[in-house]
């Protein structure tokens, strides 16, 4: 649609800043597309397993996250007693030339959470020159600049190489752009 902005100054001189944001109001899936649901306007979970955005365990059921920025709290990922990981997938319609920022906030002492970015074929894309957002400390952050228009999947998962049995952790997530 079209948006009109009118600024009127009745007398004298004045200084003002004008900031405007543009965004998409829906996600059509751009590539293979998912059958997932959109992120709710109040994206607040209770850190329970499963979290409020389940099921979003693969590209088919990915949560639609193309209306940016988004901020969600109290989400969770886990590994069950059989060693099966519950990954959280978020579908993003990437736009050429736009830089996307991904931030995860969590307490590493409760279990390490990592993330990766994939294209619609499942191939890994790089964050800041690395294949995944991974560290052995609290929080993860990464950025990606799209070279073309395509559908990507941001995948958050619980990483565990030292423990056995069921384990879970909660996280907050922010995805934003420079646009």
XYZ file of N, CA and C in Angstrom, residues 62-171:
330
model
N 8.073 -25.307 10.215
C 8.805 -24.133 10.708
C 7.864 -22.985 11.052
N 8.182 -22.289 12.127
C 7.447 -21.084 12.500
C 7.798 -19.981 11.502
N 6.786 -19.315 10.954
C 7.004 -18.254 9.967
C 7.520 -17.007 10.675
N 8.712 -16.563 10.265
C 9.371 -15.450 10.961
C 9.825 -14.372 9.994
N 9.044 -14.094 8.970
C 9.462 -13.092 7.987
C 9.000 -11.686 8.321
N 8.100 -11.532 9.279
C 7.703 -10.202 9.722
C 8.659 -9.795 10.835
N 9.644 -8.990 10.475
C 10.714 -8.650 11.412
C 10.626 -7.193 11.849
N 11.111 -6.817 12.994
C 11.846 -7.656 13.939
C 10.902 -8.498 14.789
N 11.452 -9.586 15.343
C 10.697 -10.408 16.280
C 11.510 -10.561 17.551
N 10.814 -10.721 18.649
C 11.452 -10.975 19.924
C 10.554 -11.926 20.691
N 11.103 -13.076 21.055
C 10.356 -14.085 21.802
C 11.115 -14.436 23.070
N 10.377 -14.679 24.136
C 10.990 -15.078 25.404
C 10.415 -16.412 25.850
N 11.175 -17.112 26.659
C 10.686 -18.347 27.274
C 10.510 -19.503 26.323
N 11.306 -19.565 25.248
C 11.251 -20.705 24.332
C 12.162 -21.804 24.872
N 12.056 -23.022 24.329
C 12.882 -24.105 24.863
C 13.288 -25.088 23.770
N 14.446 -25.700 23.996
C 14.923 -26.816 23.184
C 15.401 -27.891 24.152
N 15.347 -29.141 23.710
C 15.728 -30.218 24.605
C 16.261 -31.411 23.826
N 16.853 -32.318 24.571
C 17.244 -33.628 24.072
C 16.563 -34.623 24.998
N 15.774 -35.559 24.427
C 15.051 -36.503 25.280
C 15.971 -37.622 25.759
N 15.440 -38.512 26.593
C 16.235 -39.585 27.194
C 16.838 -40.518 26.153
N 16.211 -40.603 24.967
C 16.729 -41.463 23.894
C 17.780 -40.754 23.043
N 18.059 -39.485 23.360
C 19.062 -38.734 22.605
C 18.508 -38.000 21.397
N 17.183 -37.932 21.262
C 16.558 -37.222 20.143
C 16.449 -35.736 20.449
N 16.961 -34.912 19.538
C 16.952 -33.464 19.743
C 15.655 -32.845 19.258
N 15.138 -31.904 20.014
C 13.989 -31.098 19.617
C 14.547 -29.776 19.101
N 14.677 -29.654 17.788
C 15.185 -28.433 17.181
C 14.021 -27.502 16.876
N 14.259 -26.196 16.946
C 13.240 -25.201 16.616
C 13.624 -24.542 15.293
N 12.729 -24.625 14.292
C 12.957 -24.058 12.962
C 12.134 -22.787 12.790
N 12.772 -21.764 12.209
C 12.115 -20.502 11.904
C 12.356 -20.188 10.434
N 11.291 -20.003 9.671
C 11.385 -19.713 8.237
C 11.445 -18.211 8.003
N 12.465 -17.786 7.248
C 12.658 -16.364 6.973
C 12.811 -16.162 5.477
N 12.021 -15.262 4.912
C 12.171 -14.896 3.505
C 13.261 -13.840 3.421
N 14.441 -14.252 2.964
C 15.591 -13.353 2.865
C 15.446 -12.445 1.646
N 15.897 -11.207 1.780
C 15.844 -10.221 0.702
C 17.266 -9.801 0.369
N 17.602 -9.824 -0.892
C 18.948 -9.509 -1.357
C 19.444 -8.169 -0.812
N 20.664 -8.172 -0.265
C 21.288 -6.962 0.239
C 20.964 -6.617 1.680
N 20.016 -7.311 2.289
C 19.613 -7.023 3.671
C 20.450 -7.877 4.620
N 20.928 -7.262 5.708
C 21.656 -7.996 6.738
C 20.679 -8.367 7.850
N 20.712 -9.629 8.233
C 19.845 -10.170 9.278
C 20.692 -10.430 10.523
N 20.153 -10.062 11.681
C 20.855 -10.229 12.951
C 20.091 -11.231 13.804
N 20.821 -12.202 14.353
C 20.232 -13.275 15.144
C 20.866 -13.252 16.530
N 20.041 -13.196 17.562
C 20.533 -13.176 18.937
C 19.762 -14.174 19.782
N 20.493 -15.015 20.494
C 19.911 -15.959 21.447
C 20.466 -15.622 22.821
N 19.586 -15.550 23.817
C 19.994 -15.271 25.183
C 19.577 -16.456 26.047
N 20.520 -17.020 26.783
C 20.255 -18.190 27.618
C 21.363 -18.327 28.652
N 21.181 -19.213 29.616
C 22.188 -19.506 30.622
C 22.858 -20.819 30.265
N 24.123 -20.749 29.861
C 24.845 -21.929 29.394
C 24.977 -22.999 30.477
N 25.014 -22.605 31.739
C 25.123 -23.577 32.831
C 23.951 -24.553 32.842
N 22.819 -24.151 32.235
C 21.643 -25.021 32.146
C 21.667 -25.893 30.891
N 22.672 -25.735 30.048
C 22.795 -26.506 28.809
C 23.105 -25.575 27.656
N 23.996 -26.008 26.777
C 24.448 -25.170 25.666
C 23.417 -25.155 24.542
N 23.097 -23.977 24.063
C 22.192 -23.809 22.927
C 22.994 -23.212 21.783
N 22.868 -23.799 20.615
C 23.543 -23.336 19.409
C 22.505 -23.122 18.317
N 22.941 -22.578 17.177
C 22.024 -22.345 16.063
C 22.778 -22.433 14.745
N 22.030 -22.700 13.687
C 22.598 -22.714 12.341
C 21.583 -22.080 11.403
N 22.046 -21.696 10.220
C 21.195 -21.123 9.190
C 21.299 -22.016 7.967
N 20.147 -22.382 7.394
C 20.111 -23.275 6.241
C 19.301 -22.655 5.125
N 19.611 -23.048 3.883
C 18.738 -22.673 2.776
C 17.641 -23.732 2.664
N 16.729 -23.592 1.714
C 15.589 -24.497 1.620
C 15.979 -25.926 1.242
N 17.210 -26.138 0.759
C 17.657 -27.500 0.445
C 18.345 -28.146 1.645
N 18.506 -27.404 2.750
C 19.150 -27.932 3.947
C 20.639 -27.671 4.004
N 21.183 -26.956 3.007
C 22.614 -26.628 3.020
C 22.885 -25.501 4.009
N 23.988 -25.624 4.743
C 24.346 -24.624 5.749
C 24.831 -23.332 5.113
N 24.427 -22.225 5.703
C 24.903 -20.887 5.339
C 25.795 -20.418 6.480
N 26.679 -19.468 6.228
C 27.620 -19.063 7.269
C 27.212 -17.774 7.968
N 27.424 -17.767 9.296
C 27.290 -16.572 10.130
C 28.696 -16.040 10.343
N 28.969 -14.826 9.989
C 30.269 -14.210 10.288
C 31.440 -15.124 9.926
N 31.294 -15.913 8.854
C 32.359 -16.815 8.429
C 32.357 -18.165 9.124
N 31.391 -18.427 10.003
C 31.305 -19.705 10.705
C 30.033 -20.438 10.272
N 30.078 -21.766 10.319
C 28.939 -22.580 9.895
C 27.770 -22.461 10.864
N 28.050 -22.243 12.153
C 26.957 -22.162 13.122
C 27.284 -21.115 14.184
N 26.263 -20.763 14.942
C 26.440 -19.915 16.110
C 26.705 -20.882 17.256
N 27.945 -21.017 17.667
C 28.249 -21.976 18.720
C 29.381 -21.454 19.595
N 29.201 -21.598 20.871
C 30.226 -21.256 21.846
C 29.945 -22.097 23.079
N 30.779 -22.019 24.057
C 30.545 -22.744 25.301
C 30.300 -21.752 26.436
N 29.593 -20.679 26.100
C 29.273 -19.666 27.102
C 27.838 -19.188 26.881
N 27.388 -18.309 27.766
C 26.043 -17.758 27.646
C 25.892 -17.027 26.317
N 24.724 -17.162 25.711
C 24.288 -16.354 24.571
C 25.031 -16.662 23.269
N 24.359 -16.413 22.178
C 24.912 -16.578 20.834
C 24.434 -15.406 19.995
N 25.266 -14.981 19.049
C 24.879 -13.901 18.147
C 25.524 -14.140 16.793
N 24.816 -13.780 15.732
C 25.359 -13.909 14.393
C 24.642 -12.979 13.446
N 25.228 -12.781 12.282
C 24.586 -11.972 11.254
C 24.832 -12.606 9.906
N 23.906 -12.327 8.990
C 23.996 -12.881 7.643
C 23.456 -11.842 6.663
N 24.199 -11.568 5.595
C 23.730 -10.664 4.546
C 23.327 -11.497 3.339
N 22.077 -11.363 2.933
C 21.549 -12.153 1.818
C 22.094 -11.639 0.495
N 22.580 -12.550 -0.333
C 23.082 -12.195 -1.659
C 22.020 -12.287 -2.733
N 20.869 -12.856 -2.382
C 19.741 -12.987 -3.308
C 18.469 -13.157 -2.483
N 17.334 -13.190 -3.154
C 16.069 -13.450 -2.480
C 15.881 -14.966 -2.387
N 15.642 -15.482 -1.188
C 15.424 -16.913 -1.011
C 14.841 -17.168 0.372
N 14.407 -18.401 0.592
C 13.887 -18.807 1.893
C 14.999 -19.469 2.685
N 15.173 -19.028 3.933
C 16.170 -19.613 4.824
C 15.468 -20.125 6.077
N 16.162 -21.012 6.779
C 15.662 -21.553 8.037
C 16.706 -21.315 9.123
N 16.305 -20.621 10.167
C 17.138 -20.419 11.345
C 16.775 -21.555 12.291
N 17.766 -22.376 12.665
C 17.513 -23.579 13.452
C 18.228 -23.461 14.795
N 17.456 -23.522 15.868
C 17.992 -23.444 17.224
C 17.939 -24.846 17.821
N 19.039 -25.252 18.466
C 19.076 -26.607 19.019
C 19.900 -26.656 20.308
N 19.612 -27.676 21.096
C 20.355 -27.918 22.337
C 21.569 -28.757 21.971
N 22.757 -28.260 22.309
C 23.984 -28.996 22.014
C 24.451 -29.685 23.287
N 24.697 -30.974 23.194
C 25.177 -31.698 24.364
C 26.160 -32.763 23.918
N 27.418 -32.606 24.315
C 28.403 -33.632 24.005
C 28.944 -34.280 25.272
N 28.564 -33.754 26.427
C 29.147 -34.251 27.666
C 28.151 -34.957 28.577
N 26.878 -34.831 28.312
C 25.906 -35.428 29.222
C 25.124 -36.528 28.518
N 24.504 -37.355 29.299
C 23.615 -38.365 28.742
C 22.271 -38.218 29.432
N 21.231 -38.730 28.800
C 19.904 -38.592 29.357
C 19.229 -37.319 28.885
N 18.032 -37.106 29.384
C 17.236 -35.958 28.965
C 17.808 -34.669 29.532
N 17.790 -33.626 28.710
C 18.261 -32.307 29.144
C 17.531 -31.239 28.345
N 17.299 -30.098 28.957
C 16.570 -29.011 28.289
C 17.093 -27.666 28.776
N 16.850 -26.640 27.993
C 17.188 -25.279 28.394
C 16.214 -24.331 27.711
N 16.019 -23.178 28.303
C 15.145 -22.165 27.713
C 15.979 -21.030 27.143
N 15.383 -20.299 26.193
C 16.102 -19.201 25.552
C 15.147 -18.103 25.120
